[in-house]
Every structure is written in C-alpha cells, then in structure tokens.
Coordinates of C-alpha atoms in Angstrom, one line a residue:
M1 CA -159.4 -197.2 91.8
V2 CA -159.0 -201.0 91.9
F3 CA -155.9 -202.8 93.2
A4 CA -155.7 -205.0 90.2
N5 CA -152.3 -206.4 91.0
L6 CA -153.6 -208.8 93.6
S7 CA -152.2 -212.1 92.6
L8 CA -154.8 -214.3 90.9
A9 CA -152.6 -217.3 91.8
A10 CA -152.8 -216.6 95.5
T11 CA -155.1 -219.1 97.0
N12 CA -154.5 -218.1 100.6
Y13 CA -157.2 -215.6 101.6
D14 CA -155.0 -214.0 104.3
L15 CA -152.3 -213.4 101.7
K16 CA -154.7 -211.7 99.3
A17 CA -156.0 -209.5 102.2
K18 CA -152.4 -208.7 103.3
V19 CA -151.4 -207.6 99.8
F20 CA -154.5 -205.3 99.6
V21 CA -154.0 -203.9 103.1
T22 CA -150.3 -203.1 102.5
Q23 CA -151.0 -201.3 99.2
A24 CA -154.2 -199.6 100.5
S25 CA -152.4 -198.3 103.5
N26 CA -149.5 -196.8 101.5
H27 CA -152.0 -195.3 99.0
Y28 CA -154.1 -193.9 101.9
Y29 CA -151.1 -191.9 103.1
Q30 CA -150.3 -190.6 99.7
L31 CA -153.9 -189.5 99.2
Y32 CA -154.1 -187.7 102.6
D33 CA -150.8 -186.0 102.0
K34 CA -152.2 -184.6 98.7
L35 CA -155.5 -183.7 100.5
S36 CA -153.5 -181.9 103.2
A37 CA -151.4 -180.0 100.7
E38 CA -154.4 -178.9 98.8
T39 CA -156.3 -177.8 101.9
Y40 CA -153.4 -175.8 103.4
A41 CA -152.3 -174.2 100.1
S42 CA -155.6 -172.3 99.8
T43 CA -155.7 -168.5 100.2
E44 CA -158.4 -165.9 100.4
D45 CA -157.6 -164.3 97.0
E46 CA -157.6 -167.4 94.8
S47 CA -159.1 -167.1 91.3
F48 CA -162.1 -169.1 90.3
A49 CA -160.0 -171.3 88.1
T50 CA -157.6 -172.1 90.9
I51 CA -160.4 -172.9 93.3
F52 CA -162.1 -175.1 90.7
S53 CA -158.9 -177.0 90.0
R54 CA -158.4 -177.5 93.8
V55 CA -161.9 -178.8 94.3
T56 CA -161.5 -181.2 91.3
T57 CA -158.3 -182.6 92.8
V58 CA -159.9 -183.1 96.2
K59 CA -162.9 -184.8 94.6
T60 CA -160.5 -187.3 92.9
I61 CA -158.8 -188.0 96.2
A62 CA -162.1 -188.5 97.9
Q63 CA -163.2 -191.0 95.2
E64 CA -160.1 -193.0 95.7
L65 CA -160.5 -193.1 99.5
V66 CA -164.1 -194.3 99.0
E67 CA -162.8 -197.1 96.7
I68 CA -160.4 -198.2 99.5
S69 CA -163.4 -198.5 101.9
K70 CA -165.4 -200.4 99.4
E71 CA -162.6 -202.9 98.6
A72 CA -161.9 -203.5 102.3
K73 CA -165.6 -204.4 102.7
Q74 CA -165.3 -207.0 100.0
F75 CA -163.2 -209.2 102.2
N76 CA -165.0 -211.6 104.5
I77 CA -163.6 -210.9 107.9
N78 CA -164.7 -214.3 109.2
K79 CA -162.4 -216.0 106.7
I80 CA -159.4 -214.0 107.9
Q81 CA -157.2 -216.0 110.3
D82 CA -154.8 -213.2 111.4
P83 CA -156.4 -211.0 114.0
V84 CA -154.2 -208.0 113.2
L85 CA -155.2 -208.4 109.5
R86 CA -158.9 -208.5 110.5
R87 CA -158.4 -205.3 112.5
A88 CA -156.7 -203.6 109.6
L89 CA -159.5 -204.4 107.2
E90 CA -162.1 -203.2 109.7
K91 CA -160.3 -199.9 110.0
L92 CA -159.8 -199.4 106.3
H93 CA -163.5 -199.9 105.9
Y94 CA -164.0 -196.5 107.6
V95 CA -161.6 -194.4 105.5
G96 CA -164.2 -193.2 103.1
G97 CA -166.0 -191.4 105.8
L98 CA -168.5 -188.7 104.6
F99 CA -166.7 -188.8 101.2
I100 CA -168.9 -191.9 100.5
L101 CA -171.7 -189.4 99.8
G102 CA -169.9 -188.5 96.5
D103 CA -170.9 -185.2 94.8
N104 CA -173.5 -184.7 97.5
Y105 CA -170.6 -184.2 100.0
F106 CA -169.1 -181.3 97.9
E107 CA -172.4 -179.8 96.7
S108 CA -174.3 -179.9 100.0
I109 CA -172.5 -181.3 103.1
L110 CA -169.3 -179.2 102.8
I111 CA -171.5 -176.1 102.2
T112 CA -173.6 -177.0 105.2
L113 CA -170.6 -177.5 107.5
N114 CA -169.4 -174.0 106.5
A115 CA -172.9 -172.6 107.1
L116 CA -172.8 -174.0 110.7
K117 CA -169.4 -172.3 111.2
S118 CA -170.9 -169.1 110.0
L119 CA -173.4 -169.2 112.9
S120 CA -170.7 -167.7 115.0
T121 CA -169.0 -165.3 112.6
D122 CA -171.9 -163.7 110.7
K123 CA -172.5 -160.2 111.8
D124 CA -176.3 -160.3 111.9
I125 CA -177.3 -159.3 115.4
K126 CA -178.5 -155.8 116.2
P127 CA -176.6 -154.4 119.2
Y128 CA -178.5 -154.2 122.5
D129 CA -179.9 -150.9 123.7
A130 CA -181.7 -150.7 127.0
A131 CA -183.8 -147.7 125.8
G132 CA -185.1 -149.7 122.9
S133 CA -183.7 -147.4 120.2
L134 CA -180.6 -147.7 118.1
A135 CA -177.5 -148.3 120.2
K136 CA -175.4 -145.3 120.9
G137 CA -172.2 -145.1 118.8
D138 CA -171.6 -147.9 116.3
S139 CA -174.9 -149.6 115.7
S140 CA -173.5 -152.0 113.1
P141 CA -174.6 -155.6 113.4
I142 CA -172.4 -157.8 115.5
A143 CA -171.3 -161.5 115.5
Y144 CA -171.3 -164.2 118.2
D145 CA -167.6 -164.6 117.8
P146 CA -166.0 -162.4 119.0
D147 CA -168.5 -159.7 119.8
I148 CA -171.2 -161.4 121.8
E149 CA -168.6 -163.6 123.5
R150 CA -166.8 -160.5 124.7
I151 CA -170.1 -159.0 126.0
F152 CA -170.7 -162.1 128.1
E153 CA -167.2 -161.7 129.5
T154 CA -167.6 -158.1 130.5
S155 CA -171.3 -157.2 130.9
N156 CA -173.1 -157.4 134.2
D157 CA -176.5 -156.3 132.7
S158 CA -178.7 -159.4 132.9
K159 CA -181.2 -157.9 130.5
E160 CA -178.5 -157.4 127.9
L161 CA -177.3 -161.0 128.4
K162 CA -180.8 -162.3 128.0
Y163 CA -181.3 -160.2 124.9
Y164 CA -178.3 -161.7 123.2
W165 CA -179.1 -165.2 124.4
E166 CA -182.6 -165.0 122.8
T167 CA -181.8 -162.9 119.8
W168 CA -178.9 -165.0 118.6
R169 CA -181.1 -168.2 118.8
K170 CA -184.1 -166.6 117.2
R171 CA -182.0 -165.2 114.4
N172 CA -180.4 -168.6 113.6
A173 CA -183.3 -171.0 114.5
I174 CA -184.3 -172.0 111.0
W175 CA -180.8 -171.9 109.6
A176 CA -179.3 -174.0 112.5
T177 CA -182.2 -176.5 112.4
M178 CA -182.0 -177.0 108.7
N179 CA -178.2 -177.4 108.6
C180 CA -178.0 -179.6 111.7
Y181 CA -180.6 -181.9 110.1
I182 CA -178.6 -182.1 106.9
I183 CA -175.4 -183.1 108.8
I184 CA -177.3 -185.7 110.9
H185 CA -178.9 -187.2 107.8
A186 CA -175.5 -187.2 106.0
I187 CA -173.9 -189.2 108.8
R188 CA -176.7 -191.7 108.8
S189 CA -176.5 -192.0 105.0
A190 CA -172.8 -192.4 105.0
A191 CA -173.0 -195.2 107.6
E192 CA -175.7 -196.9 105.6
L193 CA -173.7 -196.7 102.3
L194 CA -170.7 -198.2 104.2
D195 CA -172.9 -200.9 105.6
L196 CA -172.1 -199.9 109.2
P197 CA -174.3 -199.2 112.2
V198 CA -174.5 -195.4 112.5
M199 CA -173.2 -195.3 116.0
D200 CA -170.2 -197.4 115.0
F201 CA -169.5 -195.1 112.1
Y202 CA -169.8 -191.9 114.3
Y203 CA -167.6 -193.4 117.1
F204 CA -165.1 -195.2 114.9
N205 CA -162.3 -193.5 116.8
Y206 CA -163.3 -195.5 119.9
M207 CA -164.1 -198.8 118.1
D208 CA -162.6 -200.8 121.0
V209 CA -164.6 -199.4 123.8
D210 CA -168.2 -198.2 124.5
I211 CA -167.1 -194.6 125.2
T212 CA -170.6 -193.4 125.9
Q213 CA -170.9 -195.9 128.8
E214 CA -167.6 -194.6 130.1
M215 CA -169.0 -191.1 130.0
D216 CA -172.1 -192.2 131.9
K217 CA -169.8 -193.5 134.7
V218 CA -167.8 -190.3 134.9
M219 CA -170.9 -188.2 135.3
E220 CA -172.0 -190.3 138.3
E221 CA -168.6 -189.8 139.9
L222 CA -168.6 -186.1 139.2
K223 CA -172.1 -185.5 140.4
P224 CA -171.5 -184.7 144.1
T225 CA -168.8 -182.2 143.3
Y226 CA -170.9 -180.6 140.5
L227 CA -173.8 -180.2 142.9
Q228 CA -171.6 -178.3 145.4
L229 CA -170.2 -176.0 142.7
H230 CA -173.7 -175.5 141.2
A231 CA -175.1 -174.5 144.6
F232 CA -172.3 -172.0 145.2
V233 CA -172.7 -170.4 141.7
R234 CA -176.5 -170.2 142.1
H235 CA -176.1 -168.5 145.5
E236 CA -173.7 -165.9 144.1
L237 CA -175.9 -165.2 141.1
K238 CA -178.9 -164.8 143.4
R239 CA -177.0 -162.1 145.2
K240 CA -176.0 -160.4 142.0
Y241 CA -179.2 -160.9 139.9
N242 CA -182.0 -161.3 142.5
H243 CA -184.7 -160.5 140.0
D244 CA -183.4 -163.2 137.5
V245 CA -182.7 -166.0 140.0
T246 CA -186.0 -166.0 141.8
D247 CA -185.9 -169.6 143.0
V248 CA -183.0 -170.4 145.4
N249 CA -183.7 -174.1 144.9
G250 CA -184.2 -174.0 141.2
P251 CA -182.0 -174.3 138.1
I252 CA -179.8 -171.5 136.9
P253 CA -181.0 -169.5 133.9
D254 CA -178.8 -170.3 131.0
H255 CA -177.8 -166.8 130.1
L256 CA -176.4 -166.3 133.5
F257 CA -174.8 -169.8 133.5
Q258 CA -173.0 -168.9 130.2
Q259 CA -171.8 -165.6 131.8
V260 CA -170.2 -167.5 134.7
L261 CA -168.3 -169.6 132.1
A262 CA -167.3 -166.6 130.1
Q263 CA -166.1 -164.7 133.1
A264 CA -164.1 -167.6 134.7
W265 CA -160.8 -165.8 133.9
K266 CA -162.1 -162.3 133.9
E267 CA -162.9 -159.6 136.5
N268 CA -166.4 -159.6 138.2
S269 CA -166.7 -163.4 138.2
V270 CA -168.7 -165.2 140.8
I271 CA -165.6 -165.7 143.0
E272 CA -164.5 -162.0 142.8
E273 CA -165.4 -161.3 146.4
Y274 CA -163.4 -164.2 147.7
F275 CA -160.6 -164.4 145.2
P276 CA -160.2 -161.1 143.3
Y277 CA -158.9 -161.1 139.7
K278 CA -156.2 -158.6 140.5
E279 CA -154.6 -161.0 142.9
L280 CA -153.9 -163.6 140.1
P281 CA -150.3 -163.9 138.9
P282 CA -149.5 -161.6 136.0
Y283 CA -149.7 -164.5 133.5
D284 CA -149.6 -162.4 130.3
D285 CA -146.3 -160.9 131.4
L286 CA -144.8 -164.3 130.5
V287 CA -145.5 -163.8 126.8
R288 CA -145.4 -160.0 126.6
D289 CA -142.4 -160.0 124.2
F290 CA -143.4 -163.2 122.2
N291 CA -144.8 -163.5 118.7
G292 CA -146.9 -166.4 117.4
R293 CA -143.9 -168.4 116.4
D294 CA -142.3 -167.9 119.8
L295 CA -145.2 -169.5 121.4
L296 CA -144.6 -172.7 119.5
N297 CA -140.8 -172.5 120.1
K298 CA -141.3 -172.2 123.9
A299 CA -143.9 -175.0 124.0
E300 CA -141.5 -177.1 122.0
E301 CA -138.9 -176.6 124.7
F302 CA -141.1 -178.5 127.1
Y303 CA -141.3 -181.6 124.9
K304 CA -137.5 -181.5 124.2
S305 CA -136.9 -181.4 127.9
L306 CA -138.8 -184.8 128.1
G307 CA -136.5 -186.3 125.5
F308 CA -138.7 -185.8 122.4
S309 CA -136.9 -185.2 119.1
P310 CA -137.1 -181.7 117.8
L311 CA -139.8 -181.0 115.2
E312 CA -138.6 -182.1 111.8
G313 CA -136.8 -179.6 109.6
D314 CA -139.1 -180.2 106.7
F315 CA -142.1 -179.4 108.9
I316 CA -140.6 -176.1 110.0
K317 CA -139.6 -175.2 106.5
S318 CA -142.5 -176.4 104.4
R319 CA -145.5 -177.3 106.6
L320 CA -145.6 -174.7 109.3
N321 CA -147.2 -171.3 108.4
E322 CA -148.6 -168.3 110.1
I323 CA -152.2 -167.5 109.0
N324 CA -151.9 -164.7 106.5
S325 CA -155.2 -162.9 107.2
S326 CA -156.2 -159.4 108.2
D327 CA -158.0 -160.8 111.3
S328 CA -155.3 -163.3 112.3
N329 CA -154.6 -161.3 115.4
D330 CA -158.3 -161.3 116.4
A331 CA -160.3 -163.6 118.5
E332 CA -161.7 -165.2 115.4
C333 CA -158.3 -166.7 114.4
H334 CA -157.8 -170.3 115.5
A335 CA -154.8 -172.6 114.8
H336 CA -155.3 -175.4 112.3
I337 CA -153.5 -178.7 112.4
F338 CA -153.8 -181.5 109.8
D339 CA -152.3 -184.7 111.4
S340 CA -154.0 -187.6 109.6
T341 CA -150.6 -188.6 108.2
P342 CA -146.9 -188.3 109.3
Q343 CA -146.7 -185.3 107.0
V344 CA -148.4 -183.1 109.6
R345 CA -149.2 -179.5 108.7
M346 CA -150.0 -176.5 111.0
Q347 CA -151.2 -173.0 110.6
Y348 CA -150.9 -170.7 113.7
C349 CA -152.2 -167.2 114.5
K350 CA -150.4 -164.0 115.4
K351 CA -152.5 -163.7 118.5
V352 CA -150.4 -163.8 121.7
D353 CA -151.5 -164.2 125.3
F354 CA -151.0 -166.6 128.1
R355 CA -154.0 -168.7 127.1
E356 CA -152.7 -169.1 123.6
F357 CA -149.3 -170.0 125.1
M358 CA -150.9 -172.9 127.0
Q359 CA -152.9 -174.0 124.0
M360 CA -149.8 -174.2 122.0
H361 CA -148.5 -176.9 124.4
S362 CA -151.6 -178.9 123.4
H363 CA -151.1 -178.2 119.7
A364 CA -147.5 -179.4 120.1
A365 CA -148.8 -182.7 121.5
R366 CA -150.5 -183.4 118.2
L367 CA -147.3 -182.6 116.2
H368 CA -145.2 -184.9 118.4
Y369 CA -147.8 -187.6 118.4
A370 CA -147.7 -187.7 114.6
M371 CA -143.9 -188.0 114.7
E372 CA -143.9 -190.8 117.2
K373 CA -146.3 -193.0 115.3
K374 CA -145.1 -192.1 111.8
S375 CA -143.8 -195.7 111.1
L376 CA -147.3 -197.2 111.6
P377 CA -149.4 -198.3 108.7
S378 CA -152.3 -195.9 108.0
Y379 CA -154.9 -198.2 109.5
F380 CA -153.3 -197.9 112.9
F381 CA -152.3 -194.3 112.7
D382 CA -155.5 -193.1 114.4
S383 CA -154.8 -192.8 118.1
Y384 CA -158.2 -192.7 119.8
N385 CA -157.9 -188.9 120.0
L386 CA -155.4 -189.5 122.8
E387 CA -153.2 -186.6 121.5
Y388 CA -155.7 -184.2 123.0
A389 CA -155.5 -185.9 126.4
V390 CA -151.7 -185.8 126.3
G391 CA -152.0 -182.1 125.4
E392 CA -154.2 -181.5 128.5
A393 CA -151.7 -183.3 130.7
I394 CA -148.8 -181.2 129.4
I395 CA -150.8 -178.0 129.9
L396 CA -151.5 -178.9 133.5
S397 CA -147.8 -179.4 134.1
A398 CA -146.7 -176.3 132.1
S399 CA -149.3 -174.1 133.9
S400 CA -148.4 -175.2 137.4
P401 CA -146.9 -172.6 139.8
R402 CA -143.7 -174.7 140.1
H403 CA -143.1 -174.6 136.4
L404 CA -144.0 -171.0 135.9
Q405 CA -141.6 -169.9 138.6
S406 CA -138.9 -172.1 137.0
L407 CA -139.2 -170.0 133.8
G408 CA -137.9 -167.1 135.8
V409 CA -140.4 -164.4 134.8
L410 CA -142.7 -164.8 137.9
N411 CA -140.0 -165.3 140.5
D412 CA -141.1 -162.0 142.2
F413 CA -144.7 -163.3 142.5
K414 CA -145.5 -165.2 145.7
F415 CA -147.7 -168.2 144.9
S416 CA -149.4 -168.2 148.3
E417 CA -152.1 -170.7 149.2
R418 CA -154.7 -168.0 148.5
A419 CA -153.2 -167.2 145.1
Q420 CA -153.2 -170.9 144.2
M421 CA -156.8 -171.2 145.2
N422 CA -157.6 -168.2 143.0
R423 CA -156.1 -170.0 140.0
L424 CA -157.6 -173.4 140.9
F425 CA -161.1 -172.0 141.4
R426 CA -161.2 -170.4 138.0
M427 CA -159.9 -173.6 136.4
A428 CA -162.6 -175.6 138.3
I429 CA -165.4 -173.3 137.0
H430 CA -164.1 -173.6 133.4
T431 CA -163.6 -177.4 133.6
I432 CA -166.3 -178.8 135.9
L433 CA -169.1 -176.7 134.6
N434 CA -168.3 -177.5 130.9
I435 CA -168.0 -181.3 131.2
P436 CA -171.8 -181.8 131.7
L437 CA -172.4 -179.6 128.7
Y438 CA -170.2 -181.9 126.5
Y439 CA -172.2 -184.8 127.9
V440 CA -175.6 -183.4 127.2
H441 CA -174.5 -182.4 123.7
T442 CA -173.2 -185.9 123.1
R443 CA -176.5 -187.4 124.3
I444 CA -178.5 -185.1 122.0
I445 CA -176.4 -186.0 118.9
N446 CA -176.7 -189.7 119.8
E447 CA -180.5 -189.5 120.0
L448 CA -180.7 -187.6 116.7
L449 CA -178.4 -190.2 114.9
K450 CA -180.4 -193.1 116.3
G451 CA -183.7 -191.5 115.2
S452 CA -185.2 -191.7 118.6
V453 CA -185.9 -187.9 118.4
E454 CA -186.4 -185.7 115.4
M455 CA -185.4 -182.0 115.0
D456 CA -189.0 -180.7 115.6
G457 CA -189.0 -182.3 119.1
V458 CA -185.3 -182.1 120.1
N459 CA -185.6 -178.9 122.0
R460 CA -187.8 -180.5 124.6
L461 CA -185.3 -183.3 125.1
Y462 CA -182.4 -180.8 125.2
W463 CA -183.9 -178.8 128.1
K464 CA -184.9 -182.1 129.9
L465 CA -181.2 -183.2 129.8
M466 CA -179.9 -179.7 130.6
Q467 CA -182.1 -179.6 133.7
E468 CA -181.2 -183.2 134.8
Y469 CA -177.4 -183.0 134.3
V470 CA -176.5 -179.3 134.3
G471 CA -179.2 -177.8 136.6
V472 CA -179.9 -175.1 134.0
D473 CA -183.1 -173.9 132.3
P474 CA -183.9 -171.3 129.6
P475 CA -184.3 -167.7 130.6
M476 CA -187.9 -167.7 129.4
D477 CA -190.6 -170.2 128.1
R478 CA -189.5 -171.8 124.8
E479 CA -191.2 -173.3 121.9
E480 CA -190.8 -177.0 121.2
N481 CA -189.9 -176.5 117.6
A482 CA -187.2 -173.9 118.5
I483 CA -183.6 -175.0 118.7
D484 CA -181.7 -173.6 121.6
F485 CA -178.3 -175.2 121.3
P486 CA -175.3 -172.9 121.9
Y487 CA -172.8 -172.4 119.2
K488 CA -170.3 -174.9 120.7
F489 CA -172.9 -177.7 120.0
Y490 CA -172.4 -177.3 116.2
F491 CA -168.6 -177.0 116.4
E492 CA -167.0 -179.8 114.3
I493 CA -170.2 -181.8 114.8
E494 CA -169.1 -184.2 112.0
T495 CA -166.0 -185.2 113.9
N496 CA -167.7 -186.0 117.2
Y497 CA -166.1 -183.0 118.9
Q498 CA -168.3 -183.1 122.0
S499 CA -167.3 -186.6 123.1
K500 CA -163.7 -185.9 122.1
K501 CA -163.7 -182.9 124.4
F502 CA -165.3 -184.8 127.3
V503 CA -162.8 -187.7 127.1
S504 CA -159.7 -185.5 126.6
E505 CA -160.6 -183.4 129.7
I506 CA -161.1 -186.4 131.9
L507 CA -158.3 -188.5 130.6
G508 CA -155.9 -185.6 130.6
Y509 CA -156.2 -185.4 134.4
Q510 CA -155.7 -189.1 134.6
F511 CA -152.6 -189.0 132.6
Y512 CA -151.3 -186.0 134.5
E513 CA -151.8 -187.7 137.9
A514 CA -150.2 -190.9 136.7
L515 CA -147.2 -189.1 135.3
C516 CA -146.8 -187.1 138.5
Q517 CA -146.8 -190.3 140.5
K518 CA -144.1 -191.8 138.2
A519 CA -142.1 -188.6 138.6
R520 CA -142.4 -189.0 142.4
Q521 CA -143.5 -185.4 142.9
T522 CA -144.7 -184.5 146.3
G523 CA -147.2 -181.9 147.5
I524 CA -150.6 -181.0 146.1
L525 CA -151.3 -182.4 142.6
S526 CA -152.0 -179.0 141.1
N527 CA -148.4 -178.0 141.7
C528 CA -146.8 -181.0 140.0
D529 CA -144.4 -180.3 137.1
F530 CA -142.6 -183.1 135.3
Y531 CA -140.6 -180.7 132.9
G532 CA -137.2 -182.2 132.2
N533 CA -138.1 -185.7 133.3
K534 CA -136.8 -188.0 130.5
A535 CA -138.5 -191.1 132.0
I536 CA -141.8 -189.4 131.7
G537 CA -141.1 -188.6 128.0
E538 CA -140.2 -192.2 127.4
I539 CA -143.5 -193.4 128.8
L540 CA -145.4 -190.9 126.7
R541 CA -143.5 -191.8 123.5
S542 CA -144.1 -195.5 124.2
M543 CA -147.9 -194.9 124.2
M544 CA -147.8 -192.5 121.2
S545 CA -145.9 -195.0 119.1
M546 CA -148.7 -197.5 119.4
G547 CA -151.3 -195.4 117.6
S548 CA -154.4 -197.7 117.6
S549 CA -152.5 -200.9 117.0
K550 CA -153.8 -202.3 120.3
P551 CA -157.2 -201.8 122.0
W552 CA -158.0 -198.5 123.7
R553 CA -157.6 -199.8 127.3
D554 CA -154.2 -201.4 126.5
V555 CA -152.9 -198.2 125.0
I556 CA -153.9 -195.9 127.8
S557 CA -152.6 -198.5 130.3
T558 CA -149.1 -197.7 129.0
V559 CA -149.4 -194.5 131.1
L560 CA -151.9 -195.6 133.7
N561 CA -150.3 -199.0 134.4
Q562 CA -153.6 -200.8 134.6
R563 CA -156.4 -201.9 132.3
S564 CA -158.2 -198.7 133.2
S565 CA -161.3 -196.8 132.1
L566 CA -162.4 -193.2 132.3
T567 CA -162.7 -192.0 135.8
A568 CA -163.2 -188.6 137.4
G569 CA -160.9 -189.5 140.3
S570 CA -157.9 -187.6 139.1
L571 CA -159.8 -184.5 138.3
L572 CA -161.4 -184.6 141.8
E573 CA -158.0 -185.0 143.4
Y574 CA -156.6 -182.0 141.4
Y575 CA -159.5 -179.8 142.6
K576 CA -159.5 -181.2 146.2
P577 CA -158.7 -177.8 147.8
V578 CA -161.6 -176.1 145.9
I579 CA -164.0 -178.9 146.7
A580 CA -163.2 -178.6 150.4
W581 CA -163.7 -174.9 150.3
L582 CA -167.1 -175.3 148.5
K583 CA -168.4 -177.8 151.0
N584 CA -167.3 -175.6 153.9
F585 CA -168.8 -172.4 152.3
N586 CA -172.1 -174.1 151.4
N587 CA -172.4 -175.7 154.8
N588 CA -171.7 -172.6 156.8
N589 CA -174.1 -170.5 154.7
H590 CA -176.8 -173.2 154.7
I591 CA -176.9 -173.1 150.9
P592 CA -179.3 -175.7 149.5
I593 CA -177.8 -178.4 147.3
G594 CA -179.5 -179.6 144.1
W595 CA -182.4 -178.1 142.3
N596 CA -186.2 -178.4 141.8
E597 CA -188.1 -178.8 138.6
T598 CA -187.9 -175.8 136.3
K599 CA -190.9 -173.4 136.1
R600 CA -190.1 -172.7 132.5
K601 CA -192.3 -174.3 129.9
I602 CA -191.5 -175.8 126.5
L603 CA -194.7 -174.9 124.6

C-alpha cells in the first residue's frame, strides 16, 4: 500500500512526514484490529476453506504493515526538525517485524514457532521405570507439559528426574536445534531487510535504554544473596541426594535444581524441614467457589478500588472469551491476550486455583494499560513492556497477608512470623533462582543473534554461563553439539520473552516498593497492601497513559520519582527476612559459599 495522498505541493519536509505518520498510525490500528479479530476468531474445528481464507487475510494485513515500515524508512530522519516526529518515524520503521520476511514467514517461520511450542506438548517420552521394563499401569508416552512438570513437582527419585532431564533433551535435540536456528536466522534476516542492527531490531521495545547493561548491573547486586540461597539449596540437596551431590563445594546438578524450582510451592521442598507446606495458609480456599470468569471479576475489583475505570462493555461483550477446548481446565491451558491496539482481546481458561487468581491480577494490568493509553497514536502505544511490571507490583500487593485477610476468607488463619517466612521463602526460591536463568538465556540468544557463537558450539557456552551465573552443571557429561536448553528458553523466543521476564520481575518489586512508600504503609515491605488507595491508582494511570511517548527512564520515573534504572534493591528489601535467615543458617552450619569448577565435561 502507498499513501499516495501525500500533498505534492507540500515543500515542508516535516509536513510531508507528519501527514504520513498520522495516516500510517491510523492504518496500523485498523490492521492490527483486523489481525486480532482473525486470530481470536479461530477454532479447532474450522474447515480447510475457512483456514485458507483466514491465512489469506492475515497475509494481506502483513503486507500492508511491511509497506508502512518501508515507507517510514524512506524519510531521511536527519532532515526532520521535530524530535517527536523523528521518534514516530523511527518507531513506525519497526512495525513490519518478522512479517518483512513475506511468504517465508507464513510457510516456514510460523510453522517453526509452532514446532518450538510443540516441544512441551508432544507426547513422545516413554515413562520411566526403575526396573528397565515397561512402566506399570499406563505406559503411554507423556509430554513435558504437564506430565513431566508434574513429575518434577512430586517425585523424589533422583534417577527418575535424571532420566526425564536427559531423555527429553535427547528426544528433541535435532528438532530443537533446527527450529531454534531457523528463528535466529529469521530475526537476523528481518533486521537486515529493515536495514536495522539486529540487536536494535530484537530490543526495539527498549529502544531508549541499553537494557542488557541494566541487567548486568542487577546481576552484580543480586549476587551476594544468590550465593547464600544457592549454598543453602545445595546443602539441603546434599542431605537428600548424597549420591548425586558429591561435591559440597561444587555446582548443583541441573535436574535437582529444576526440581527445587518445581517444588517451591509443593510439599517435600528443600525448606520442608524448616517451614512445612501444611503450615501455609489455605490459599486455594479463597477461590474454591470461583469459576474462570470470577477470577477476572475479583481481580478487576482491585483495579477499580484504585480508581481505574471498569473494563469497557464492548470488551466484556465481544472481546472476552473463555477458551472452548476439552483441555481448557488442564495445566496446558494458558490465557491469551492481544493488546497491540486499544481494542484489546482476551481468552481465559476454566482452570481455577490461587496461582491463577494472582496471575489474573497481572493479566488485568495489560487490559487496563491498553485502556489508559488508548488515545495515543500507534507509534507510541508500545509501553516498554511495563504492563508486566505493573502486574507484578499488583500481585505483590494482592497476595500480601494484609490484603488476603481483608478479603475475609482467611480471617481465621493467623499470619504469624513463621507463617509469613514460609510464604516468603517459597517466593524467594521461585524468584531469586529464576532470575539468573532469564539472564543466561538472554545472553545465549544475544550471542546467537550477533553470530559470535553458532548452534554447533552453543552448548559449551550455555554450560559455561550456567556455571558462572547459576552455579549449575549438567547431570552427566554432555556433547558439544547437543542442545541442553530447557523448554522455557524457547518460549516466545521471537518476542524477547527472557529479557522481558527479567525486567518485569525486577522492576515489579521497584514499583511495589515505591507505591508502598507513597501509600505511607508501615511494617515489613512484604505485608504492604495499597488496595483502595486512589492516589496510587492516579500515579499508575499517569504512567500508563504515556505509553512510550517519552524515554524509558522518564516513564518509569513517574512511579519511582527519579531518573532511575533497574536495581535489585527493592527485591532485596522485600526478601530481607529470608536473607537474614539464610546468612544465619549458613554461618551456624559452616556451609561453604560459592562453587568450584564443574567436573562435568562438554565433549
């Protein structure tokens, strides 16, 4: 498509650019609304003719988005006087994304992305049997999600865990390597076609800041605490699996490390002796009588208490749907949100538990963020992924003992200091152990994109970084041409999911602490609740309404009150009681801190 109505008589270069930017922005929204409608209208039982028609429509939309990118590039930024206009043109240059690859996107890349998703859902792993024969009972092949994930949550058999760790990677090695390479090559190719540096293309959501440098700084701040938690976890695993953790000063075998993460909110976790699972509050009692829609309605109450407008009637009526699938009540079901335009759409699951309830508070942040910035032109509608950090901050408030007791259901439960430590410790395991993983995954993807490492040598680099930053090594010697990434590495790889998770986790705690300070809450940070505080809602809405119309630091400073950067300080303050407990425990038990070089070899 060509915007042919640009006035030939207009001699002012800025005026020509402004006319293009206005029309392109409006058209962008129209295209993405169509794309959203096509995507969310699909069902499992569509005929071939319907699917073909839908794909044809999406291809047309993609071609028009690519045309916007190309036309934006035709303007010489250096000749534009208006800085806002320059910024708009720069952003419109990115809207083609991977669509710039044309038919190759639909005939190869889209298929590849679905293939990477299938790594978790394909039932192609033979069940473990310690005797070496067919497993007793149902011996049907199982999938990573949810079958193997559930095994890691419940099993205490280290041989079984090692079997699934190795078998899943062996089964998917060639498939994962090939598809990962295709996506990395596609990102490089798209950047080249758009005449953009590949790292600028991949990190376009953080175009105003070197987010990888910010992540480096956070890792340094987090390191002393991580070392303490790592030492405690290794000590407890040594007691539990003496034959598998042979070096009290070495890295933790990855299959056991993954089990620690999986069991963070389950029985038999590494803290069971000190903070038993049965002493946790009865969280699921809060949602026992809820359905999937109730979870959203209850989460919505939190935002309305802050002064946010109710979700729009048209959204409730036409753009909110329960996933209609036989497995929508299973662990494989995940909510989907399309919020690239003000016409936000959402699909939610039937599944109900306390974790889903808290996640719905985060989903609602994306819905409200879209509403608050709906008047922005499309080129400023991106919000640096801050909707996820806002969601994390809301979750921290909504899950605080003070807030849960205010709901009335847990009034009979006494949130003693021990009970609060039980909750905090499990949160710390889930959060502090995961952050370095997001960092390592980000580093690996960066090196692949830059071409400083190729797929046939990336496994050596992966385990080098895993040892350096996570203190983890493989359960056995590995081959250099293997690929040992966990499934989460591949998850939404094309959207830079790993760095997005890292930033949202850290910044979510920063937002939470800042908002708690503004709410003048006293006591420990982990028990702050700003529910019902209209002033807090006003601060959040002020930031949300900015989208990316101002640089990243200026936008987050709306909440943080300073030209701030990422810092682990708020997270460390939140977990201060756990950190003190760890230091005392490790010191009293003379537990070594840090780790030696791994004895495992990458052959």
